[in-house]
PDB file of C-alpha atoms in Angstrom:
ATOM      1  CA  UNK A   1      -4.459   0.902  11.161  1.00 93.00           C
ATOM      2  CA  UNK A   2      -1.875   1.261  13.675  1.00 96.00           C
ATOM      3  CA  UNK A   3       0.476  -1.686  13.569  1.00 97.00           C
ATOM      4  CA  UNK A   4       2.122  -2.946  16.859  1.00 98.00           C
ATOM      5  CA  UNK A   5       4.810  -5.404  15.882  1.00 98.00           C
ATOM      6  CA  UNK A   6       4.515  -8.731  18.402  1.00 98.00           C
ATOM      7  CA  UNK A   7       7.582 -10.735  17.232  1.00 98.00           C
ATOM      8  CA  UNK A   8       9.881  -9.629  19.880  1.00 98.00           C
ATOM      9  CA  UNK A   9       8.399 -12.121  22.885  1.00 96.00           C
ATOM     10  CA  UNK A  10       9.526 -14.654  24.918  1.00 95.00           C
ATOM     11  CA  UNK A  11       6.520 -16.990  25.427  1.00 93.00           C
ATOM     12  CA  UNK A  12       8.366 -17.942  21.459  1.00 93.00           C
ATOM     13  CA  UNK A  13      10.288 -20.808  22.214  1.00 93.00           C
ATOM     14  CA  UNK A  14      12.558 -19.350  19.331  1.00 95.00           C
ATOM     15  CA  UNK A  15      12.879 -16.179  20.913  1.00 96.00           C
ATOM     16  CA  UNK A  16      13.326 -17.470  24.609  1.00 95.00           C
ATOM     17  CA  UNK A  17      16.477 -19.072  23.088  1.00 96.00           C
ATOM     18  CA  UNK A  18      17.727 -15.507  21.718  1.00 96.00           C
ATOM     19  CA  UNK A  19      16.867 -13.886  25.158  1.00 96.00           C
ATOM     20  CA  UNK A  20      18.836 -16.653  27.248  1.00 94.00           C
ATOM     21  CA  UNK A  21      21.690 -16.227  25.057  1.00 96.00           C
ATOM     22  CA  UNK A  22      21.438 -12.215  25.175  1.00 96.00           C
ATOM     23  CA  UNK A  23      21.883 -12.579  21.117  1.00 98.00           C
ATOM     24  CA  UNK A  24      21.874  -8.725  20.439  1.00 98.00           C
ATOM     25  CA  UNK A  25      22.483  -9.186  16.984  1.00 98.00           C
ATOM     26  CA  UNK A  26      19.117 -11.722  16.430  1.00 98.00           C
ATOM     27  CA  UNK A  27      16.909  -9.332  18.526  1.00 98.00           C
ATOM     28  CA  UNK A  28      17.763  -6.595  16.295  1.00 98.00           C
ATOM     29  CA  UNK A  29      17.174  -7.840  13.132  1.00 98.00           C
ATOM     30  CA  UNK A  30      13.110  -8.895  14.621  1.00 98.00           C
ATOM     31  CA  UNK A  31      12.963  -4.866  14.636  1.00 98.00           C
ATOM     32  CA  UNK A  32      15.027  -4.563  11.731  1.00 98.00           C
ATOM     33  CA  UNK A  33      12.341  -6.693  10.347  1.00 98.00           C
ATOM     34  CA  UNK A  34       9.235  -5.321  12.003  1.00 98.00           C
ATOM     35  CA  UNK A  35       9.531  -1.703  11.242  1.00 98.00           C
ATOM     36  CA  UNK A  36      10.320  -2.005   7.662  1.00 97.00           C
ATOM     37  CA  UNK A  37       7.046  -4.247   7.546  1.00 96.00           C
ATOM     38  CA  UNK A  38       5.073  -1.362   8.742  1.00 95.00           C
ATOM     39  CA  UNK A  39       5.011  -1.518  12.721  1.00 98.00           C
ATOM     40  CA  UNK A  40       4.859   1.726  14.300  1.00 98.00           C
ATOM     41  CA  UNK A  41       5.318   0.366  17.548  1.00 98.00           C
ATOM     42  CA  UNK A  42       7.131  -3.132  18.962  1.00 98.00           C
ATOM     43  CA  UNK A  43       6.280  -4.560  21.764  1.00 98.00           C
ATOM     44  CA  UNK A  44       8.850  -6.209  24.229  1.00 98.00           C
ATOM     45  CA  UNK A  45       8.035  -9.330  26.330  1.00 97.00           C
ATOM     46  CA  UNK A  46      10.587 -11.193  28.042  1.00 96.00           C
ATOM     47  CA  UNK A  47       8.887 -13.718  28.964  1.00 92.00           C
ATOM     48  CA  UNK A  48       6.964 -15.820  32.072  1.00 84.00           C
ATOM     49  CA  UNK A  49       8.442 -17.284  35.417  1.00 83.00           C
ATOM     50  CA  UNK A  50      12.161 -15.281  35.170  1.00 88.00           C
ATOM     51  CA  UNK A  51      13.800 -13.872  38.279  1.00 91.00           C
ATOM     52  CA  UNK A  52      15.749 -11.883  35.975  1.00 94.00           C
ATOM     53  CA  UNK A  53      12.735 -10.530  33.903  1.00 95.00           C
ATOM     54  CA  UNK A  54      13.704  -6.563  34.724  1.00 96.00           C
ATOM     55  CA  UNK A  55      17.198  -6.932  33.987  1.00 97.00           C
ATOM     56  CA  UNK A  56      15.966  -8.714  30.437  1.00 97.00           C
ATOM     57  CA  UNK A  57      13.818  -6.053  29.874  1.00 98.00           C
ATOM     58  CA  UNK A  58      16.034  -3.145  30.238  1.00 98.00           C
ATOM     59  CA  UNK A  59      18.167  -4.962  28.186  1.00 98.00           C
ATOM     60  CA  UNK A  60      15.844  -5.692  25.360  1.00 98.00           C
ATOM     61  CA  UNK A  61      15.037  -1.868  25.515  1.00 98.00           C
ATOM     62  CA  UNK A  62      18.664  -0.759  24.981  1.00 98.00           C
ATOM     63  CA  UNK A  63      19.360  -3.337  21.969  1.00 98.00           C
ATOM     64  CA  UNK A  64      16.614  -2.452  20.142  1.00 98.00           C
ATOM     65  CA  UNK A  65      16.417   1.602  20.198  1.00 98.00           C
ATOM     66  CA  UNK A  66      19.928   1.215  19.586  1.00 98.00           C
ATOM     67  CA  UNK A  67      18.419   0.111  15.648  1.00 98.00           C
ATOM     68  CA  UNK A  68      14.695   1.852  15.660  1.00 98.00           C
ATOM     69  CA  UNK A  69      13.128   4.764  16.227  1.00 97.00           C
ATOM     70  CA  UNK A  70       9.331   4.096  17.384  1.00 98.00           C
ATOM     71  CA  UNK A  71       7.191   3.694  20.270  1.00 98.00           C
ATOM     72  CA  UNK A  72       8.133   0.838  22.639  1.00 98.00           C
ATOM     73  CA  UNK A  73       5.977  -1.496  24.275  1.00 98.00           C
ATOM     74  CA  UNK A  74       6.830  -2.670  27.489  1.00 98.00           C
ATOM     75  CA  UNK A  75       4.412  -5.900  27.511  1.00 98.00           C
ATOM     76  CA  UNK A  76       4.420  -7.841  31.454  1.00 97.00           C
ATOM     77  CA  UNK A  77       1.939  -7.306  34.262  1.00 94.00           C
ATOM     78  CA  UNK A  78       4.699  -7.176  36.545  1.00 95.00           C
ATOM     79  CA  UNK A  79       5.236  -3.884  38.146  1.00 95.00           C
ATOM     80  CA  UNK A  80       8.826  -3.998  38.247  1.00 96.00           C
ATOM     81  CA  UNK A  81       9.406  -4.842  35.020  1.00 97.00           C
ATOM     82  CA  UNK A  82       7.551  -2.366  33.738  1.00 98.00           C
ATOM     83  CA  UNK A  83       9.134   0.551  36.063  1.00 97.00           C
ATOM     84  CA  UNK A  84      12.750  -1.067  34.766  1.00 97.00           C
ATOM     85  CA  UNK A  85      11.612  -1.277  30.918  1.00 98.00           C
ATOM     86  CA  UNK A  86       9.435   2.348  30.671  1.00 98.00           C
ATOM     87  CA  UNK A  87      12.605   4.124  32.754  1.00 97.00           C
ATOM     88  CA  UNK A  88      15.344   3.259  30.241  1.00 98.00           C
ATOM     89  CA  UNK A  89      13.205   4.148  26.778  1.00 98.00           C
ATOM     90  CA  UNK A  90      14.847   6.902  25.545  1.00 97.00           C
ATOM     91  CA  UNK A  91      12.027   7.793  22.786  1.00 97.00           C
ATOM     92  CA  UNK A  92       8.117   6.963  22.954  1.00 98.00           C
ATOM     93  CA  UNK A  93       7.089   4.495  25.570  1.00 98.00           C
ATOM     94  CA  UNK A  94       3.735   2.240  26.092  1.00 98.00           C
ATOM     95  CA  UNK A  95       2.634   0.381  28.726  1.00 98.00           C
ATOM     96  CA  UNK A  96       1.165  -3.108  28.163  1.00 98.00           C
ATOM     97  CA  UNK A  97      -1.059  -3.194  29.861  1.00 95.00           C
ATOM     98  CA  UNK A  98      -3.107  -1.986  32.619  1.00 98.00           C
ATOM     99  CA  UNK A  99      -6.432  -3.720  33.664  1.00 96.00           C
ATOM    100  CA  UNK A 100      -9.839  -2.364  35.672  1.00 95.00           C
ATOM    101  CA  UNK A 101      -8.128  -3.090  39.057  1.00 95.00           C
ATOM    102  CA  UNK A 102      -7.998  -0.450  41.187  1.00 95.00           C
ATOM    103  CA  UNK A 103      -4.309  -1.605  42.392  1.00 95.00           C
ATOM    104  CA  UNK A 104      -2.741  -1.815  39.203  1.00 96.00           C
ATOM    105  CA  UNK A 105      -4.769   1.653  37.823  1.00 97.00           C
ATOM    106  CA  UNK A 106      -3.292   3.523  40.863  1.00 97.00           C
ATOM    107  CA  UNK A 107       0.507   2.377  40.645  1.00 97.00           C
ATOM    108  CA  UNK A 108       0.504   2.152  36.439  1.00 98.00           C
ATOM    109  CA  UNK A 109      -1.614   5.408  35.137  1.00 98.00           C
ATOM    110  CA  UNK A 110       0.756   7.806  37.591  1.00 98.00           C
ATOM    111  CA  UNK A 111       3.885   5.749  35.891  1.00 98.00           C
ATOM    112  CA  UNK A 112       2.289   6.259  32.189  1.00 98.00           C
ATOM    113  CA  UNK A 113       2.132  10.015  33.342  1.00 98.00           C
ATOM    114  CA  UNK A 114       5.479  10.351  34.518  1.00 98.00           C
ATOM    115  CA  UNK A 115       6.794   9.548  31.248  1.00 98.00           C
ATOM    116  CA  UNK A 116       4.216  10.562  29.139  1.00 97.00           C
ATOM    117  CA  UNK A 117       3.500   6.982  27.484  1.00 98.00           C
ATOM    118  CA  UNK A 118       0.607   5.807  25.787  1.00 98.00           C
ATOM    119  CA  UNK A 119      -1.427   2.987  27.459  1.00 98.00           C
ATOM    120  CA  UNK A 120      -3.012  -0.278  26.193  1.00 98.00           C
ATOM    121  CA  UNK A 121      -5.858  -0.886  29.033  1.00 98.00           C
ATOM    122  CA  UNK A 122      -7.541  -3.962  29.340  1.00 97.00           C
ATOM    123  CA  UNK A 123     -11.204  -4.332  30.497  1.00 96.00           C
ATOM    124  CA  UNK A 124     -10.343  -7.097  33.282  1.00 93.00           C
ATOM    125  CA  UNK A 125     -10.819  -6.894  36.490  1.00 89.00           C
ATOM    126  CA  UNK A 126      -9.300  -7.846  40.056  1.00 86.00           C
ATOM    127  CA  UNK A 127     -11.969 -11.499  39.199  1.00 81.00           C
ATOM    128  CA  UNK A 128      -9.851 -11.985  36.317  1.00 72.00           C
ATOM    129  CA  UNK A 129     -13.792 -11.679  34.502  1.00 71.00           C
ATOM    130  CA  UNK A 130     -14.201 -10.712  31.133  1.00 76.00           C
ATOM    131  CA  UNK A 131     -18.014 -10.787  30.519  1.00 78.00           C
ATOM    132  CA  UNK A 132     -20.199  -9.833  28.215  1.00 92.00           C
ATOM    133  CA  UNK A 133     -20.267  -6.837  25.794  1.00 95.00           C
ATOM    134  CA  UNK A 134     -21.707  -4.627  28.587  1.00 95.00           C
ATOM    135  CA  UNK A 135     -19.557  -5.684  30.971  1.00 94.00           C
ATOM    136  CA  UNK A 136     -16.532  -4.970  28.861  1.00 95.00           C
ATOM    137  CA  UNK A 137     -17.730  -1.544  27.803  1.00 96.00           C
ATOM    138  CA  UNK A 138     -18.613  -0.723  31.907  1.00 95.00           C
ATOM    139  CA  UNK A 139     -14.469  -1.596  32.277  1.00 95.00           C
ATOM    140  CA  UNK A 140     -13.610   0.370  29.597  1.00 96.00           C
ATOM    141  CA  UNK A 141     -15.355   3.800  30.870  1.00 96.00           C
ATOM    142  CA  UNK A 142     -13.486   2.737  34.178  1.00 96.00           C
ATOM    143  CA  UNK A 143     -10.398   2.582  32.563  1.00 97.00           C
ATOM    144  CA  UNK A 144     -11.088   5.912  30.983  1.00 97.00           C
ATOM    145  CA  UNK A 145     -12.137   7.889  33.925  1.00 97.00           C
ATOM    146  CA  UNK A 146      -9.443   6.511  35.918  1.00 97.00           C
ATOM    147  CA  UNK A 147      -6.612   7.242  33.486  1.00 98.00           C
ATOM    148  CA  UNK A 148      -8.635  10.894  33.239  1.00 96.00           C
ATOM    149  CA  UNK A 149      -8.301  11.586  36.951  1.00 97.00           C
ATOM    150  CA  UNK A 150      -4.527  11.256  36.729  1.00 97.00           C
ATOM    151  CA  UNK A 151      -4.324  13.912  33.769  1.00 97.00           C
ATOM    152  CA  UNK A 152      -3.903  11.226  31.535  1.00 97.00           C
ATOM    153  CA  UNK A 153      -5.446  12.039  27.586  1.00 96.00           C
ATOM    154  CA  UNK A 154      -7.860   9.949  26.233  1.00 96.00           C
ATOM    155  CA  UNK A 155      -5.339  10.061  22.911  1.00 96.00           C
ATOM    156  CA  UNK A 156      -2.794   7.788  24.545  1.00 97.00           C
ATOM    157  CA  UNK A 157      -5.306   5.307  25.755  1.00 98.00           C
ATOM    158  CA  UNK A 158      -5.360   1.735  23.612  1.00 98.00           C
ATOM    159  CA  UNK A 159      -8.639  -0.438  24.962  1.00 98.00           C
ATOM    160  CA  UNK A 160      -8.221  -4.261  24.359  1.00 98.00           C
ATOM    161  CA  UNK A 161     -11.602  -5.959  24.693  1.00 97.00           C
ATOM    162  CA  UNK A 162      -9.468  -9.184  24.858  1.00 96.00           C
ATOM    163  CA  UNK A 163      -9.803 -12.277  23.050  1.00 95.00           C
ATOM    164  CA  UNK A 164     -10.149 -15.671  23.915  1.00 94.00           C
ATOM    165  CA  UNK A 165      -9.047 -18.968  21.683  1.00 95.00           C
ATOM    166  CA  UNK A 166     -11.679 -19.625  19.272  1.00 96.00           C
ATOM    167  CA  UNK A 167     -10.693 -23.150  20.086  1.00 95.00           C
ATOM    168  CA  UNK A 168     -12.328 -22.911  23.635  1.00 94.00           C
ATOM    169  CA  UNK A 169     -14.643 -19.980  23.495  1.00 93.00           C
ATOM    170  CA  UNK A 170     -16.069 -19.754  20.190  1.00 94.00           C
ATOM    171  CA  UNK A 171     -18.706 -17.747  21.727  1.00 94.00           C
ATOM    172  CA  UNK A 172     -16.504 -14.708  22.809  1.00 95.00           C
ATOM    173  CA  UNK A 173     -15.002 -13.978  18.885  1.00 96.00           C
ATOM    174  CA  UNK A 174     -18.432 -11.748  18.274  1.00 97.00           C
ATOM    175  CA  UNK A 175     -18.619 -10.508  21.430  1.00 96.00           C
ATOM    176  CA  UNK A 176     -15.259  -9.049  20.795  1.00 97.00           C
ATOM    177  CA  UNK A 177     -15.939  -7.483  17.748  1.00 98.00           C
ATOM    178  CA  UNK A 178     -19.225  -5.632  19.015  1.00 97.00           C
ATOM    179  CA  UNK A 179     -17.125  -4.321  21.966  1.00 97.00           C
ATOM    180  CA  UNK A 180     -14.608  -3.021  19.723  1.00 97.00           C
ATOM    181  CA  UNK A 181     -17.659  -1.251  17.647  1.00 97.00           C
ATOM    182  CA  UNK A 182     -19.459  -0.074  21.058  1.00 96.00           C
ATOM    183  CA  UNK A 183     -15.933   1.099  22.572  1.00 96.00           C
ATOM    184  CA  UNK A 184     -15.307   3.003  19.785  1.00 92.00           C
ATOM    185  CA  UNK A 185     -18.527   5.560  20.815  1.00 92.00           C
ATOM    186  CA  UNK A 186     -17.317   6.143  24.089  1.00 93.00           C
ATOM    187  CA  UNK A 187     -15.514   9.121  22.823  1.00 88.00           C
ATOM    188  CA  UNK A 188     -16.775  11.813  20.209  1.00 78.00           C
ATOM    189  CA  UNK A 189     -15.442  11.643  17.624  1.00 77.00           C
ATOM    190  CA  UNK A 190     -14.446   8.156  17.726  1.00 66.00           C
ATOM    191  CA  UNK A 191     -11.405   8.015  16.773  1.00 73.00           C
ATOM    192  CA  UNK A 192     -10.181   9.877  20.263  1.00 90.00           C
ATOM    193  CA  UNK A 193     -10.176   6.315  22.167  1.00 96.00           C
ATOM    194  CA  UNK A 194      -8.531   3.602  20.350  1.00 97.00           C
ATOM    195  CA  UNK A 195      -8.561  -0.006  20.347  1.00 98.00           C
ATOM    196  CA  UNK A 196      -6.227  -2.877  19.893  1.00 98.00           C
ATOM    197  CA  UNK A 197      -6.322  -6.653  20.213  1.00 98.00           C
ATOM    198  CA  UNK A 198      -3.375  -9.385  20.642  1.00 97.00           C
ATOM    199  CA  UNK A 199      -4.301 -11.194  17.996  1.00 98.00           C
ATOM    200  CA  UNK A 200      -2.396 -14.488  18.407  1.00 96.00           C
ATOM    201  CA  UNK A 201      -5.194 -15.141  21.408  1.00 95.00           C
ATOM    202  CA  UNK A 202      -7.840 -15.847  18.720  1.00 97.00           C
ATOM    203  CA  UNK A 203      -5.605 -18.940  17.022  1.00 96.00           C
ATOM    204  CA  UNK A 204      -4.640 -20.561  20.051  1.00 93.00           C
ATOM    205  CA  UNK A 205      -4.290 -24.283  19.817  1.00 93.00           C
ATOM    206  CA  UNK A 206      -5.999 -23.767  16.118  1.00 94.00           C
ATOM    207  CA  UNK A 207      -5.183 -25.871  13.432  1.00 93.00           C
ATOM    208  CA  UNK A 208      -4.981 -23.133  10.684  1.00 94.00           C
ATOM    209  CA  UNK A 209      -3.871 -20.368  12.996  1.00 96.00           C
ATOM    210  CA  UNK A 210      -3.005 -17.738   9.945  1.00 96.00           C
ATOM    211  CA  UNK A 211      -6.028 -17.821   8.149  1.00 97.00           C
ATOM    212  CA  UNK A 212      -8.314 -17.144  11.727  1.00 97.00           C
ATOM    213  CA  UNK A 213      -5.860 -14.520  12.826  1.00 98.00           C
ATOM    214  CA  UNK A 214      -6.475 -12.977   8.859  1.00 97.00           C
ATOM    215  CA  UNK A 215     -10.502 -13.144   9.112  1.00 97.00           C
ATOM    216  CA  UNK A 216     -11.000 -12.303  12.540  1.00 98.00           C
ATOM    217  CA  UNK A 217      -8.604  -9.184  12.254  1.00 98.00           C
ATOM    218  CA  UNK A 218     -10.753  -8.113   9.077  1.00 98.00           C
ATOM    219  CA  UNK A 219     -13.553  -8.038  10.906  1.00 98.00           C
ATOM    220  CA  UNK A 220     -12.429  -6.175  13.535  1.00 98.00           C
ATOM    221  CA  UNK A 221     -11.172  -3.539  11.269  1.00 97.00           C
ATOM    222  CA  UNK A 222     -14.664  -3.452  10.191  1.00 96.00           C
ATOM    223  CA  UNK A 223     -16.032  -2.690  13.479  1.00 97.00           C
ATOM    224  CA  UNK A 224     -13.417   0.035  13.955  1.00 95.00           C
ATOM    225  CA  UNK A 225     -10.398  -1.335  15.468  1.00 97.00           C
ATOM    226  CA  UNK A 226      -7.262   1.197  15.403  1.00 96.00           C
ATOM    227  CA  UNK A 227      -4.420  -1.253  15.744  1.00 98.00           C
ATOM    228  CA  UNK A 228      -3.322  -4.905  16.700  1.00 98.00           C
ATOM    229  CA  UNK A 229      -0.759  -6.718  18.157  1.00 98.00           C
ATOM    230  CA  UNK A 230       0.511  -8.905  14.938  1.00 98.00           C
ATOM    231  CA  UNK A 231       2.894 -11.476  13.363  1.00 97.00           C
ATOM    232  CA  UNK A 232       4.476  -8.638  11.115  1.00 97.00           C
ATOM    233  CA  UNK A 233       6.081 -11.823   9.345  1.00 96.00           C
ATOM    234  CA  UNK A 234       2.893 -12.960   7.773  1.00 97.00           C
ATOM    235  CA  UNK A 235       2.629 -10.670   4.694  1.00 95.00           C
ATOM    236  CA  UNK A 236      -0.650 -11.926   4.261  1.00 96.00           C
ATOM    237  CA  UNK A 237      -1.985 -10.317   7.838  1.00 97.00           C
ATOM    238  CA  UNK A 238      -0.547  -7.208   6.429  1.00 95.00           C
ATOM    239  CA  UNK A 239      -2.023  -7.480   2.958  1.00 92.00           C
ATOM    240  CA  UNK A 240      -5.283  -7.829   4.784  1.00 95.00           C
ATOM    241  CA  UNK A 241      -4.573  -4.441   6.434  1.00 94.00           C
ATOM    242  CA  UNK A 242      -3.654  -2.750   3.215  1.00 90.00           C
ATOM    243  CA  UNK A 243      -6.961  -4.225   1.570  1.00 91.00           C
ATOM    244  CA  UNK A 244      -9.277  -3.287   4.326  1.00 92.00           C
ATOM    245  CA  UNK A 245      -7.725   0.214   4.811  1.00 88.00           C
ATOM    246  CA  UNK A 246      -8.280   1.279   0.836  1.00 86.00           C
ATOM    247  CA  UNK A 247     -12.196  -0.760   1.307  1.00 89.00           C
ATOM    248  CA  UNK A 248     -13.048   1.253   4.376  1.00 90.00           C
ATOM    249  CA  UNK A 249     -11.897   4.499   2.508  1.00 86.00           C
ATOM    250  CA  UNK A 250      -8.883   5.140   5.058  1.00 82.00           C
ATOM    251  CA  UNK A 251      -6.279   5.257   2.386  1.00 70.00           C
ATOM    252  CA  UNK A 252      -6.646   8.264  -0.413  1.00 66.00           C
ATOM    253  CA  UNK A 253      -6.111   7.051  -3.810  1.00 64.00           C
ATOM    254  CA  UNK A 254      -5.016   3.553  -2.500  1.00 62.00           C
ATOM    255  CA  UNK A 255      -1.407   5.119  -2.321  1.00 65.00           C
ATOM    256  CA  UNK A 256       0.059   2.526  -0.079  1.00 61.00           C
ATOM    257  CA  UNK A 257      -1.982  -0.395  -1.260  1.00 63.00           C
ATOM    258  CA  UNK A 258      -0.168   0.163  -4.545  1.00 63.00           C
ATOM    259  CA  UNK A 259       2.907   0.421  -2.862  1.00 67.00           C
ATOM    260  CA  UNK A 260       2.375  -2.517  -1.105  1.00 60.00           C
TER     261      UNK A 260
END
């Protein structure tokens, strides 16, 4: 499964405080720390409600391929942000995120061609409505054929089904993981079209947020989910990763469970 590291965000009250300061040194050791846990790809969030949020961004761009060398996330639904954080990656770039609204699809897929950057789409619309399985598999062929008419491959595409906290939607967890499953055959073969999840969503306002986050994201695998936005720094997430890959047979001769 592809791993996309979530550490590096500033809706962390602990990592708010090393974005205010500009602490170059702190924000590089989360990818220090991220990459050698596995994450192919980090995700940058500078957090909600700053008037400096594109300035912050470019600058959390700059300190951290100045220590890494994978894809990088450029996490905010704001527009400029995103033009500010995807124009100074100097390697792989990916756009979190860009939902079924025909506003944002029109400025954001042209921008992911530009610069050639993968794309984590996510089946909301302009009613801020999630729905049921159905409806988030109709958003998801949207998302596809939109990203298609702007020469966009299916490849770079990363469909989030989104979840909601368990704590106030219990209903939505299996909903989630069918859409995953029923995503996944939008494409043959499968594996063309990915998925992802933020996974944190699920544990919101939980009392044992670790061990959700741990089941939840083993079913999902199960379903057929190709990557997640995770707490790299709970080695039991990733140990649950490692385990599920050598159960579902994606990981010859258990090579890096042994490893691991």
């Amino acid at each position: 499964m592809i791993v996309i590291g979530g550490n590096i965000n500033g809706y962390s009250k602990s990592v708010e405080a090393i974005i205010d300061r500009r602490d170059t040194k702190a924000v590089q050791e989360l990818a220090v720390r991220q990459v050698d846990a596995g994450a192919q790809i980090i995700d940058l969030n500078a957090g909600l409600g700053r008037s400096d949020a594109a300035e912050l961004m470019k600058w959390l761009v700059t300190t951290v391929q100045d220590v890494v060398d994978v894809t990088l996330s450029i996490d905010t639904p704001k527009i400029d942000v995103m033009k500010a954080g995807i124009d100074d990656v100097k390697g792989k770039s990916m756009i979190n995120s860009i939902p079924a609204e025909q506003e944002k699809m029109a400025t954001l897929f042209p921008l992911a061609a530009e610069h050639d950057s993968e794309i984590i789409c996510m089946t909301m619309d302009e009613k801020f409505i999630l729905g049921d399985v159905d409806k988030r598999v109709e958003q998801a062929a949207t998302l596809v054929a939109s990203a298609c008419e702007y020469g966009i491959d299916v490849e770079k595409l990363y469909v989030d089904p989104v979840c909601l906290p368990v704590s106030t939607a219990q209903d939505q967890a299996p909903v989630v993981v069918e859409a995953v499953r029923r995503i996944g055959l939008l494409t043959s073969p499968a594996s063309v079209l990915k998925t992802t999840v933020g996974l944190n969503n699920i544990s919101h306002d939980t009392k044992n947020p670790r061990l959700i986050e741990r089941t939840f994201l083993a079913m999902l695998i199960g379903a057929g989910l190709s990557s997640a936005i995770i707490n790299t720094e709970d080695r039991e997430l990733l140990d649950t990763i490692k385990t599920c890959d050598v159960l579902l047979n994606k990981d010859v001769y258990a090579t890096d469970y042994l490893r691991a």
